[in-house]
PDB file of C-alpha atoms and ligand atoms in Angstrom:
ATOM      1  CA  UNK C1120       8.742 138.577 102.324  1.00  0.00           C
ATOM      2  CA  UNK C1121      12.203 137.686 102.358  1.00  0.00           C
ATOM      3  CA  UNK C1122      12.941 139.783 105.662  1.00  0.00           C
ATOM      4  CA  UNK C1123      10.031 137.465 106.768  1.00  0.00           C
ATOM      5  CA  UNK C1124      11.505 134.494 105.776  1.00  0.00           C
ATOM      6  CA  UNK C1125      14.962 135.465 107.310  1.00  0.00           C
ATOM      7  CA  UNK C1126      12.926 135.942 110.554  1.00  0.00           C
ATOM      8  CA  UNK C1127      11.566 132.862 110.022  1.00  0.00           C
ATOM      9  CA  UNK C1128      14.725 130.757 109.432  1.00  0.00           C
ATOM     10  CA  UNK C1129      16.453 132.822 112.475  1.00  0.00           C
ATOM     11  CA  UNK C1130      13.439 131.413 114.904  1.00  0.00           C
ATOM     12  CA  UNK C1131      14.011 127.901 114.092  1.00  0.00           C
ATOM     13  CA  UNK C1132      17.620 128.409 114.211  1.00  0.00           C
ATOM     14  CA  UNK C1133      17.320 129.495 117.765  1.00  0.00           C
ATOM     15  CA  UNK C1134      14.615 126.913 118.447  1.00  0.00           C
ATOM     16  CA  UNK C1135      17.112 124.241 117.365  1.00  0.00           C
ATOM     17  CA  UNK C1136      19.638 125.495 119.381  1.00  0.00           C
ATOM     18  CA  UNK C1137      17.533 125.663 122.430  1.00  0.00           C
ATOM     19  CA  UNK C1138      16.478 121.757 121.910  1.00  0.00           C
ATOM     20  CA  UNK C1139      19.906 120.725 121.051  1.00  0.00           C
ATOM     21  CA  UNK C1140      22.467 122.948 123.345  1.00  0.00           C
ATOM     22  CA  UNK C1141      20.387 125.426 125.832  1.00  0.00           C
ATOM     23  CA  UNK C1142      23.451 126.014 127.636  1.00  0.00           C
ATOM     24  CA  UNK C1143      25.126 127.322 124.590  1.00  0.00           C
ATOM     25  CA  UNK C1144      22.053 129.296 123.711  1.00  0.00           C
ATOM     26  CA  UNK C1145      21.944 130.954 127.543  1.00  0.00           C
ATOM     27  CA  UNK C1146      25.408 131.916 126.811  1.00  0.00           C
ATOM     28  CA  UNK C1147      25.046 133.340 123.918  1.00  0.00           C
ATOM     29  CA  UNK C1148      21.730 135.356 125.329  1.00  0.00           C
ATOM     30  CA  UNK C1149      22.797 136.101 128.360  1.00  0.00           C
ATOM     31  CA  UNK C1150      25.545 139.013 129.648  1.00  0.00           C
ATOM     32  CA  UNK C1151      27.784 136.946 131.399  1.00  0.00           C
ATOM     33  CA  UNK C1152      28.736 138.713 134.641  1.00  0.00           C
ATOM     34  CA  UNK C1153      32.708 139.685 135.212  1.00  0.00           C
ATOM     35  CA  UNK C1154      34.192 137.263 136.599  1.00  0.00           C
ATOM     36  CA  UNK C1155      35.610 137.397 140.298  1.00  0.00           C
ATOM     37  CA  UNK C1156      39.055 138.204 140.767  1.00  0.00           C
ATOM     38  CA  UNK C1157      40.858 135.972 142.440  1.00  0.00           C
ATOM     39  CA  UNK C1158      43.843 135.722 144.128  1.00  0.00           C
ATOM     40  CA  UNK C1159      46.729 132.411 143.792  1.00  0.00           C
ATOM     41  CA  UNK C1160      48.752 130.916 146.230  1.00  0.00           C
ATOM     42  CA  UNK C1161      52.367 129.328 146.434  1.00  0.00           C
ATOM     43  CA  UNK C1162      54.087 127.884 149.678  1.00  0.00           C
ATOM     44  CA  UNK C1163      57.222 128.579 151.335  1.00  0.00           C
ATOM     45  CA  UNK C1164      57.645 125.507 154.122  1.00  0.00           C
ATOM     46  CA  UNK C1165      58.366 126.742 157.295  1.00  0.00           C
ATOM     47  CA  UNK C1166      59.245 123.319 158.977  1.00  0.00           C
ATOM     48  CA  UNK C1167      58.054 119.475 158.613  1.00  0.00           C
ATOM     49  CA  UNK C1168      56.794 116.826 161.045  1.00  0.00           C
ATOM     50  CA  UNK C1169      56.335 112.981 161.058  1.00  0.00           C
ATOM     51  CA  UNK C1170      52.914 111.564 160.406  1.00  0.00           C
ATOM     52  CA  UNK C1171      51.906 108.375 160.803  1.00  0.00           C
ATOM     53  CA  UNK C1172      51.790 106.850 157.579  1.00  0.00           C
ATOM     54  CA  UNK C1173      49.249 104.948 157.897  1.00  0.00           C
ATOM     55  CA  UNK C1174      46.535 107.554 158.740  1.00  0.00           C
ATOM     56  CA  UNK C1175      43.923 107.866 155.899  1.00  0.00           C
ATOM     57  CA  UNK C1176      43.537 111.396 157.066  1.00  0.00           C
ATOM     58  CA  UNK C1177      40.153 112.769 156.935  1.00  0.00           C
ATOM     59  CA  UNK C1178      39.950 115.072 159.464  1.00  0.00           C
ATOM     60  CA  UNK C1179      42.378 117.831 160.957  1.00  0.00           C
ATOM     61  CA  UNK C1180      42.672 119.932 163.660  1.00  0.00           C
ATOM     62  CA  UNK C1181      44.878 122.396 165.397  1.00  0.00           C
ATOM     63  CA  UNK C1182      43.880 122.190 169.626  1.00  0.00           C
ATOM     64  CA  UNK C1183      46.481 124.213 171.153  1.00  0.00           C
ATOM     65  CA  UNK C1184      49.544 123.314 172.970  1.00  0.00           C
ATOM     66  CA  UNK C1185      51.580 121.815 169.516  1.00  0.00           C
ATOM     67  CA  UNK C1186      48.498 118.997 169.869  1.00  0.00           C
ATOM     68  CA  UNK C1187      46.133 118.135 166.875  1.00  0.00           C
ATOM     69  CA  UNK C1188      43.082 115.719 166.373  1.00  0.00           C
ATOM     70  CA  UNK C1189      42.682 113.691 163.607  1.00  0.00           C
ATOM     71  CA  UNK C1190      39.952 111.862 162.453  1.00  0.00           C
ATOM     72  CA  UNK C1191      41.165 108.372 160.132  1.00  0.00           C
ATOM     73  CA  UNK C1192      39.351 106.803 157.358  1.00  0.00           C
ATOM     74  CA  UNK C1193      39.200 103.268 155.581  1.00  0.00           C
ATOM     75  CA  UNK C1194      36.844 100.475 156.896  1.00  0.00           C
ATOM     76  CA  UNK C1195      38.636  98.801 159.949  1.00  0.00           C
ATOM     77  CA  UNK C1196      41.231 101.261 160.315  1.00  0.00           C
ATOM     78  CA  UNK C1197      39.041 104.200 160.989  1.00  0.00           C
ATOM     79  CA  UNK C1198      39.742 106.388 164.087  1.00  0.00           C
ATOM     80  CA  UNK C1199      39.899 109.111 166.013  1.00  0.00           C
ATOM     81  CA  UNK C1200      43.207 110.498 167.624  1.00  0.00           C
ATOM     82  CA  UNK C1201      44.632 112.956 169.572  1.00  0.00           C
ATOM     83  CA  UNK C1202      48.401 113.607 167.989  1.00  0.00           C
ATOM     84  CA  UNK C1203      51.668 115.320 169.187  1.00  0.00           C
ATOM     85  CA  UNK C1204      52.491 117.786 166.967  1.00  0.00           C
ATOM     86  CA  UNK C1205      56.639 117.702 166.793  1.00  0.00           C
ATOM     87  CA  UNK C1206      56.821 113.563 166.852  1.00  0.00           C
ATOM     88  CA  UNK C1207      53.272 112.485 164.986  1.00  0.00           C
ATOM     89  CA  UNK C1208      53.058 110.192 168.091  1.00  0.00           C
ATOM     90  CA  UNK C1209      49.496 109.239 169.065  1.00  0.00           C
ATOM     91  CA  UNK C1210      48.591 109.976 172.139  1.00  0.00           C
ATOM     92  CA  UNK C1211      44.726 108.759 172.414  1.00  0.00           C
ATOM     93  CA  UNK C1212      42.700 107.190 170.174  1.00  0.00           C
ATOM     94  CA  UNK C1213      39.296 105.512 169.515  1.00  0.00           C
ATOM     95  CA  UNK C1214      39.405 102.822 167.023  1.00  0.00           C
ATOM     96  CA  UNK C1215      35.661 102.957 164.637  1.00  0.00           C
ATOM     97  CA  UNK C1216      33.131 100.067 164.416  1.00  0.00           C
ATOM     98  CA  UNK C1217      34.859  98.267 161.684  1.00  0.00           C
ATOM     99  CA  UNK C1218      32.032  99.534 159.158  1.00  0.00           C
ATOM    100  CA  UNK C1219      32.556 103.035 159.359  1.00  0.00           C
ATOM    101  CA  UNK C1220      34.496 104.995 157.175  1.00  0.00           C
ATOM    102  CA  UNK C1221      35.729 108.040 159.394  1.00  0.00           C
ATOM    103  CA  UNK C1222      35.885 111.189 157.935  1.00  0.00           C
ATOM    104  CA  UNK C1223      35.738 114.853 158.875  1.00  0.00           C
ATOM    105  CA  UNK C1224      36.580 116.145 162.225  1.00  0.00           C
ATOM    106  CA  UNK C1225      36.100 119.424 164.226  1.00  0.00           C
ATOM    107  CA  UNK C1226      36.907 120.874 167.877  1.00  0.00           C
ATOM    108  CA  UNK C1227      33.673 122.973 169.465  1.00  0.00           C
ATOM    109  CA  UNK C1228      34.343 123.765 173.101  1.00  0.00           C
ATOM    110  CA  UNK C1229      35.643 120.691 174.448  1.00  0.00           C
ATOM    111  CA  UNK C1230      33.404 118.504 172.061  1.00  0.00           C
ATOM    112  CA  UNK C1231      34.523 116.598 168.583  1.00  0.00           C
ATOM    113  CA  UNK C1232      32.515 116.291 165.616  1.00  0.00           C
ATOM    114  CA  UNK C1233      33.304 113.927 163.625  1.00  0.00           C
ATOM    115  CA  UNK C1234      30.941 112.761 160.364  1.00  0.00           C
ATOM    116  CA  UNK C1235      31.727 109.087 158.100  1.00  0.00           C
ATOM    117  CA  UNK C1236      31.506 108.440 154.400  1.00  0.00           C
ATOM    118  CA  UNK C1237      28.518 107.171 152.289  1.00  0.00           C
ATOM    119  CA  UNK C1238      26.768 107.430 155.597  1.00  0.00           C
ATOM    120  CA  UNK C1239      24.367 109.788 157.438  1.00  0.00           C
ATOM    121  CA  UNK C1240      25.958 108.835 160.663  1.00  0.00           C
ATOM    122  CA  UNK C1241      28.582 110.884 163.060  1.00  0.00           C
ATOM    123  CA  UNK C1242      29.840 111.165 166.383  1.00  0.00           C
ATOM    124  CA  UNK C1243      30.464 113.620 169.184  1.00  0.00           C
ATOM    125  CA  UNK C1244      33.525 112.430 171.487  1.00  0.00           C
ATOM    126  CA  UNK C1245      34.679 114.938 174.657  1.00  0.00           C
ATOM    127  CA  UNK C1246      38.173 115.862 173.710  1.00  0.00           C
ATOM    128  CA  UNK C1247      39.105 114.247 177.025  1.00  0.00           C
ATOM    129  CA  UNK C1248      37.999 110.907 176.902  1.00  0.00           C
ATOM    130  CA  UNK C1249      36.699 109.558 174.078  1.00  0.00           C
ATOM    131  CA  UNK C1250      34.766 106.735 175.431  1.00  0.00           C
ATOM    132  CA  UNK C1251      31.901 109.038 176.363  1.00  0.00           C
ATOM    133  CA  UNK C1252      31.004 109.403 173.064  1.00  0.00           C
ATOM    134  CA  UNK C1253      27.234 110.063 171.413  1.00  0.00           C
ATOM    135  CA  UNK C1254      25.790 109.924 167.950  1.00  0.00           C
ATOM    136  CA  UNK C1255      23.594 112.123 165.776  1.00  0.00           C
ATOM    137  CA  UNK C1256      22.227 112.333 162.222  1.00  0.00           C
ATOM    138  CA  UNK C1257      22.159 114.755 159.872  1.00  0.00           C
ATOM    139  CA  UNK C1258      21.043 115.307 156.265  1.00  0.00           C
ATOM    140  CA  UNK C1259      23.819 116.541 154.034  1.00  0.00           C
ATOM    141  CA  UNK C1260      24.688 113.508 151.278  1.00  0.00           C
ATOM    142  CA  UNK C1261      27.080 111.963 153.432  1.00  0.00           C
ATOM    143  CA  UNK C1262      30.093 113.175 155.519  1.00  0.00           C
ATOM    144  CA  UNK C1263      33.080 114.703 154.121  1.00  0.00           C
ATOM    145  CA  UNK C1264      34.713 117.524 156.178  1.00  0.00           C
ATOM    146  CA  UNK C1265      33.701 119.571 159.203  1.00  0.00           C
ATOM    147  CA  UNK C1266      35.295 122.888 160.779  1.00  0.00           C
ATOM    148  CA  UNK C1267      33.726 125.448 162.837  1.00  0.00           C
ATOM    149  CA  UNK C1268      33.755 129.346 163.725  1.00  0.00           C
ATOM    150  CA  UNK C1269      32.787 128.588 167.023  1.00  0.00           C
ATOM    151  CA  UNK C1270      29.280 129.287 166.484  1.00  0.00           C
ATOM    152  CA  UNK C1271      28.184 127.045 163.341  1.00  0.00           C
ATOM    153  CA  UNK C1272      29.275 124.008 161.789  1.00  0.00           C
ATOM    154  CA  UNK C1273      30.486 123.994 158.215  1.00  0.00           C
ATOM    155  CA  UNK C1274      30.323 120.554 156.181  1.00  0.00           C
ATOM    156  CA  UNK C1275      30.761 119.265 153.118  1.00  0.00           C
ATOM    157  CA  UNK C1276      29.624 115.655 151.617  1.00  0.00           C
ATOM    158  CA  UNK C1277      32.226 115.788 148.447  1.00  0.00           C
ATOM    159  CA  UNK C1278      29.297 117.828 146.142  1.00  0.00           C
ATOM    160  CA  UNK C1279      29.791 121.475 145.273  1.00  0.00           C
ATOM    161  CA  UNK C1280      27.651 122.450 148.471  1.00  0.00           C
ATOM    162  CA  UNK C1281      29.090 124.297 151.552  1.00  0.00           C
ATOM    163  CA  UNK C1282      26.705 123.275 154.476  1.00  0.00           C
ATOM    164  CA  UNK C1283      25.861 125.676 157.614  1.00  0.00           C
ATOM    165  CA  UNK C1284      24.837 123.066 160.640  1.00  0.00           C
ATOM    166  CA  UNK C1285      23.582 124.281 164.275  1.00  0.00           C
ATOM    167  CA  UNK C1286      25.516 122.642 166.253  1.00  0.00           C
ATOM    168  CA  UNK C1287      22.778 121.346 169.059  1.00  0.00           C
ATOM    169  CA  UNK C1288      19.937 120.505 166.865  1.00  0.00           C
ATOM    170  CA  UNK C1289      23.040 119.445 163.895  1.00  0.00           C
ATOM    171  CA  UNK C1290      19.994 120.602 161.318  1.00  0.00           C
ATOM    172  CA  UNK C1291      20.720 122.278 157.901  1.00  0.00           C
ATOM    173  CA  UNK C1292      20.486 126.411 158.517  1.00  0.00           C
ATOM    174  CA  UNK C1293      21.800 126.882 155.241  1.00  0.00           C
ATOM    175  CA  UNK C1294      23.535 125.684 152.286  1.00  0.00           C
ATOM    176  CA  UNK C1295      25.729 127.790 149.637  1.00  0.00           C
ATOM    177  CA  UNK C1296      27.233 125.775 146.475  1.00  0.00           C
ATOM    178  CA  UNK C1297      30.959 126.299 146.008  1.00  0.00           C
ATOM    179  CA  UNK C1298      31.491 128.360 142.800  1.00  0.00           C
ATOM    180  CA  UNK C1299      34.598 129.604 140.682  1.00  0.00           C
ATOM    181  CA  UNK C1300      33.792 132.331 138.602  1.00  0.00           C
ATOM    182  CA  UNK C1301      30.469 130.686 137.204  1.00  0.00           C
ATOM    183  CA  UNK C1302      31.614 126.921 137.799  1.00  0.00           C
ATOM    184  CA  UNK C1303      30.269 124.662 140.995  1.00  0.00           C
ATOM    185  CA  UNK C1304      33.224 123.606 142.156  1.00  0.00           C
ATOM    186  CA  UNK C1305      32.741 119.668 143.092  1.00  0.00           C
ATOM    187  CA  UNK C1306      34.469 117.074 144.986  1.00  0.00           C
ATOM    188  CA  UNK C1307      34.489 119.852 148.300  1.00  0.00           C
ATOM    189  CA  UNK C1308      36.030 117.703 150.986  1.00  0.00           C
ATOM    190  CA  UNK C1309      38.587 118.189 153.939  1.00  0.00           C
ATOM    191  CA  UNK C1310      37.903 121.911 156.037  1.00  0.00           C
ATOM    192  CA  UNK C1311      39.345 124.607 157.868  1.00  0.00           C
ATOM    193  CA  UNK C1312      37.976 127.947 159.125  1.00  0.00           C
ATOM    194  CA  UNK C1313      40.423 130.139 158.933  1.00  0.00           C
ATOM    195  CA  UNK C1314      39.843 134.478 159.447  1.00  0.00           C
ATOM    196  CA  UNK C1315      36.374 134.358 158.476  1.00  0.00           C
ATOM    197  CA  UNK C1316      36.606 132.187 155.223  1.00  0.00           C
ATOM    198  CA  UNK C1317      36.576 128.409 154.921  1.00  0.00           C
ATOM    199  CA  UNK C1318      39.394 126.696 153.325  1.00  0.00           C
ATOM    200  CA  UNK C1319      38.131 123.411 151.221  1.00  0.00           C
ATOM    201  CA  UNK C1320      40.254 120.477 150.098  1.00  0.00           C
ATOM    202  CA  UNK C1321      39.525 119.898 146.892  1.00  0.00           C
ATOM    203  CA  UNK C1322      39.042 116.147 146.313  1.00  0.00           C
ATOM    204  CA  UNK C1323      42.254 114.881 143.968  1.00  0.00           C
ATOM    205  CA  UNK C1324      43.737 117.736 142.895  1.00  0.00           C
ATOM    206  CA  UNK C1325      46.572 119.365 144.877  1.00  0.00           C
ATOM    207  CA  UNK C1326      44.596 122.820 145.663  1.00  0.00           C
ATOM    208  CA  UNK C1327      43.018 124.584 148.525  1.00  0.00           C
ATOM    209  CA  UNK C1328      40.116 126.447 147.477  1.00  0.00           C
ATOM    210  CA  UNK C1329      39.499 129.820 150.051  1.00  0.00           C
ATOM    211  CA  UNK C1330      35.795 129.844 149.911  1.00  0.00           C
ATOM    212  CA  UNK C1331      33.328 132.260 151.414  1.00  0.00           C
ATOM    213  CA  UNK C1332      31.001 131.079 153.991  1.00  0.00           C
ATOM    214  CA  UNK C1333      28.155 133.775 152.607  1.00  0.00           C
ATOM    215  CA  UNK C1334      28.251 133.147 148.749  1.00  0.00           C
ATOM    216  CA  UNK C1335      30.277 130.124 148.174  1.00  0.00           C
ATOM    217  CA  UNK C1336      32.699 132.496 146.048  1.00  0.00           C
ATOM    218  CA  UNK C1337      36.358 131.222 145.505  1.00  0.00           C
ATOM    219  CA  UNK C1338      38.311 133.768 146.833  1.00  0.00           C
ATOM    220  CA  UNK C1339      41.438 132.299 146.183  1.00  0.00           C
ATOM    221  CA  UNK C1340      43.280 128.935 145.341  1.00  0.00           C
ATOM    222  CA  UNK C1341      46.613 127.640 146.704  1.00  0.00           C
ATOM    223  CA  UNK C1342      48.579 125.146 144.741  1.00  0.00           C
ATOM    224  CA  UNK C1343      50.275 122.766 146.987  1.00  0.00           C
ATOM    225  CA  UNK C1344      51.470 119.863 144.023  1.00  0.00           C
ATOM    226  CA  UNK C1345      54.959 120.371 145.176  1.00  0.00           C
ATOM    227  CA  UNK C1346      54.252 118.854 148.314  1.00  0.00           C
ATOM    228  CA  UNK C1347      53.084 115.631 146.911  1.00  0.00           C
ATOM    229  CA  UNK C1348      55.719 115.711 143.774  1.00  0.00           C
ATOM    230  CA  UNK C1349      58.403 115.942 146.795  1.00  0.00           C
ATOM    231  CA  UNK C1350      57.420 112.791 148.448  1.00  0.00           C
ATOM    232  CA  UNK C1351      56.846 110.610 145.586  1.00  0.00           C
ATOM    233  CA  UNK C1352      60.455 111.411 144.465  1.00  0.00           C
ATOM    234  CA  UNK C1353      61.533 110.810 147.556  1.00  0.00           C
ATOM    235  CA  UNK C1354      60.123 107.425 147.168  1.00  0.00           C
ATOM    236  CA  UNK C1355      57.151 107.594 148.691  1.00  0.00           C
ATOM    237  CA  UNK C1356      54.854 106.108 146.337  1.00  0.00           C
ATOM    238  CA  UNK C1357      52.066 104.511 148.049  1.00  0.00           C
ATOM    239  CA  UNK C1358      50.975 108.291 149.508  1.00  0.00           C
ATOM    240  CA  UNK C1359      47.465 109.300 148.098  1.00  0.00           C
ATOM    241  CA  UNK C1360      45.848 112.585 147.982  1.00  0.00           C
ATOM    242  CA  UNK C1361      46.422 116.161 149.982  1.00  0.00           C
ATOM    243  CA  UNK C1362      44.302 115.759 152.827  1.00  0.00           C
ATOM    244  CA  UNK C1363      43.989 117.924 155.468  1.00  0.00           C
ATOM    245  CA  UNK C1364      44.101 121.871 157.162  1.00  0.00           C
ATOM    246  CA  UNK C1365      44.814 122.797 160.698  1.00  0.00           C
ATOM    247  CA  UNK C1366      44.947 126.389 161.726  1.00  0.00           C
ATOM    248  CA  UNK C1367      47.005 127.556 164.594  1.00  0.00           C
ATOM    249  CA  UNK C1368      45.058 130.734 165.315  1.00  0.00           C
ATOM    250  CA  UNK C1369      47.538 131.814 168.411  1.00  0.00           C
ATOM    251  CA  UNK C1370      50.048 131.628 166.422  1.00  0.00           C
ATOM    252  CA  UNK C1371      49.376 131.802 162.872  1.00  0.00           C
ATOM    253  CA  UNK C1372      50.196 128.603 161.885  1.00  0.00           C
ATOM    254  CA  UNK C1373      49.159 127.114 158.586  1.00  0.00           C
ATOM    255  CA  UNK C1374      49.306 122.954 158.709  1.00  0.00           C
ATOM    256  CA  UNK C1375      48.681 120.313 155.624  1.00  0.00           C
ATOM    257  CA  UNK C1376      49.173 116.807 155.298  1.00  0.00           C
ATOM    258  CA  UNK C1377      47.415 113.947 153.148  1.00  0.00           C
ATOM    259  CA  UNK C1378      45.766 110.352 153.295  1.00  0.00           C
ATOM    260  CA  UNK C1379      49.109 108.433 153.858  1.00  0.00           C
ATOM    261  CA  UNK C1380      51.780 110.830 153.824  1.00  0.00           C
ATOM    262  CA  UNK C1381      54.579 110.500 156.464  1.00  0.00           C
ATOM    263  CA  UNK C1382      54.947 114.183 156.807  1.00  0.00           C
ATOM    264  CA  UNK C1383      52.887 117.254 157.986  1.00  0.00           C
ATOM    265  CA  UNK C1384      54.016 120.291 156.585  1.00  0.00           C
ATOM    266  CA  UNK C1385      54.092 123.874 158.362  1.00  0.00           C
ATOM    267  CA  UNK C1386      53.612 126.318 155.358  1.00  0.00           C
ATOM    268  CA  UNK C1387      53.007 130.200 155.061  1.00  0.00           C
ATOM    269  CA  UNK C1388      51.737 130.952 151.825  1.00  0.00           C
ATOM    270  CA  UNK C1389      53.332 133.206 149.023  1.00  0.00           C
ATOM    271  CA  UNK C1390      50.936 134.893 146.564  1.00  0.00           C
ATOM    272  CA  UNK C1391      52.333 134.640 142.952  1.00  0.00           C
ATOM    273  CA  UNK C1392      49.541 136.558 140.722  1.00  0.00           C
TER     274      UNK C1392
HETATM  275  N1  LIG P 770      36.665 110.643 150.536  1.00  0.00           N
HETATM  276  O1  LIG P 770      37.604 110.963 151.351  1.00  0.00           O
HETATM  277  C1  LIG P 770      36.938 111.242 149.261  1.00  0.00           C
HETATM  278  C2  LIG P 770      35.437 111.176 151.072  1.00  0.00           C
HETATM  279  C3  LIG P 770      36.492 109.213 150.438  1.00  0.00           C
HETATM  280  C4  LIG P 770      37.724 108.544 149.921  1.00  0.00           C
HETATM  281  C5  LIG P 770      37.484 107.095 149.725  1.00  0.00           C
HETATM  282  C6  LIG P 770      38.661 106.393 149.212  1.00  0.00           C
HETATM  283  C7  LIG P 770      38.338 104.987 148.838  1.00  0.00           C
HETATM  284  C8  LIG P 770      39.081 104.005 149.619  1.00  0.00           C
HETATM  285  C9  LIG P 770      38.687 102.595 149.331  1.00  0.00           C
HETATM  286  C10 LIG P 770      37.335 102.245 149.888  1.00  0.00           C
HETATM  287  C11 LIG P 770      37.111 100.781 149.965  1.00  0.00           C
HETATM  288  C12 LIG P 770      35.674 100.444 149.725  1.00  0.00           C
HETATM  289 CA1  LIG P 771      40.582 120.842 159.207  1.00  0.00          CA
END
């Protein structure tokens, strides 16, 4: 009788568990797998550039040829540009519609992506002139970041979700959420493709995340707080958050900037785990 009743008590404890903190309850219950190992990241800077401080930078790109396209956010001030690398001078540019809040950019053949914030809305501009310019939908939350491999289109709408577009029809072929050891990893914004992983701006903090197209594993994070510490003490205190990867593939290299910084940073990274 008593081993009943200890039974008995042990059920209801579990039952109130499960009503009161299931999460707790699947923890305890459940063999957690091991988690991932992954690897950290440091800088080393290699060499800086000027950037227009007033680009709300939403969108970066490496094209060859020390050029880069950026795509420019805020409502009126929206853009996109074409940008010399070694003076930050703008060198083309489309100003938005005044209600659009641009946002991530990518290069695919001689065509731009670009998608906007809070809407479903983006634009393809031809690299070369980008007055002939079209428009498409497409169903991830909104538009946060683009990049490409050259044969998909990866985007993110600030969730946890890593989103796999075709890049004629611009549907959904597949979705992955972003995970760190067992935690979505939220707020999944600015992108790169870089040797077959994507690299992820995550939304206010000062990391990278190195995230894998296939599982939405973390491979790796890269702390780049020093970058942003540096300019506010140099007095720059109106800068807002790391914004921004471009990928030199030709020549390895590694560029970062943020939403109103007046630098672009080359930077090789420097494991420290
Ligand atoms: N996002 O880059 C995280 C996707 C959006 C940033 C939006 C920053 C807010 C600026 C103020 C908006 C005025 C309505
Ligand atoms: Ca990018």
């Amino acid at each position: 009788a008593a081993a009943g009743a200890a039974l008995a008590a042990l059920l209801l404890l579990a039952a109130a568990a499960a009503v009161w903190r299931p999460d707790y309850l699947r923890a305890a219950l459940l063999r957690r797998p091991a988690p991932a190992v992954a690897r950290f990241y440091s800088f080393d800077l290699v060499r800086e550039y000027p950037h227009d401080p007033e680009a709300f930078t939403q969108g970066l790109l490496y094209a060859g040829n020390d050029t880069l396209f950026e795509s420019t956010g805020l409502y009126h001030q929206s853009s996109v540009r074409k940008v010399d690398l070694q003076t930050g001078k703008v060198l083309d540019q489309h100003q938005m519609d005044g209600h659009m809040f641009g946002e991530g950019l990518t290069l695919l053949d001689d065509r731009l992506f670009q998608v906007t914030w809070l809407k479903n809305d983006g634009f393809i501009y031809d690299r070369h002139n980008f007055s002939k310019r079209e428009s498409f939908t497409h169903k991830m939350r909104d538009g946060w970041g683009l990049a490409t491999d050259r044969k998909i289109l990866f985007g993110s709408d600030g969730t946890s979700r890593l989103y796999h577009l075709d890049p004629i029809s611009l549907e959904v072929t597949k979705t992955v959420t972003v995970k760190y050891q067992d935690n979505d990893v939220s707020y999944i914004n600015e992108l790169e493709y870089i040797n077959g992983e994507v690299w992820a701006n995550v939304w206010q903090t000062d990391c990278i995340a190195r995230v894998s197209h296939e599982d939405g594993q973390v491979a790796s994070w890269i702390f780049l707080h020093e970058l942003r510490q540096q300019l506010w003490k140099s007095g720059n205190t109106d800068i807002d958050v790391l914004n921004g990867i471009a990928w030199d593939e030709e020549n390895d290299r590694l560029f970062v900037t943020g939403k109103l910084w007046p630098k672009l940073y080359e930077i090789k990274l420097r494991q420290v785990d």
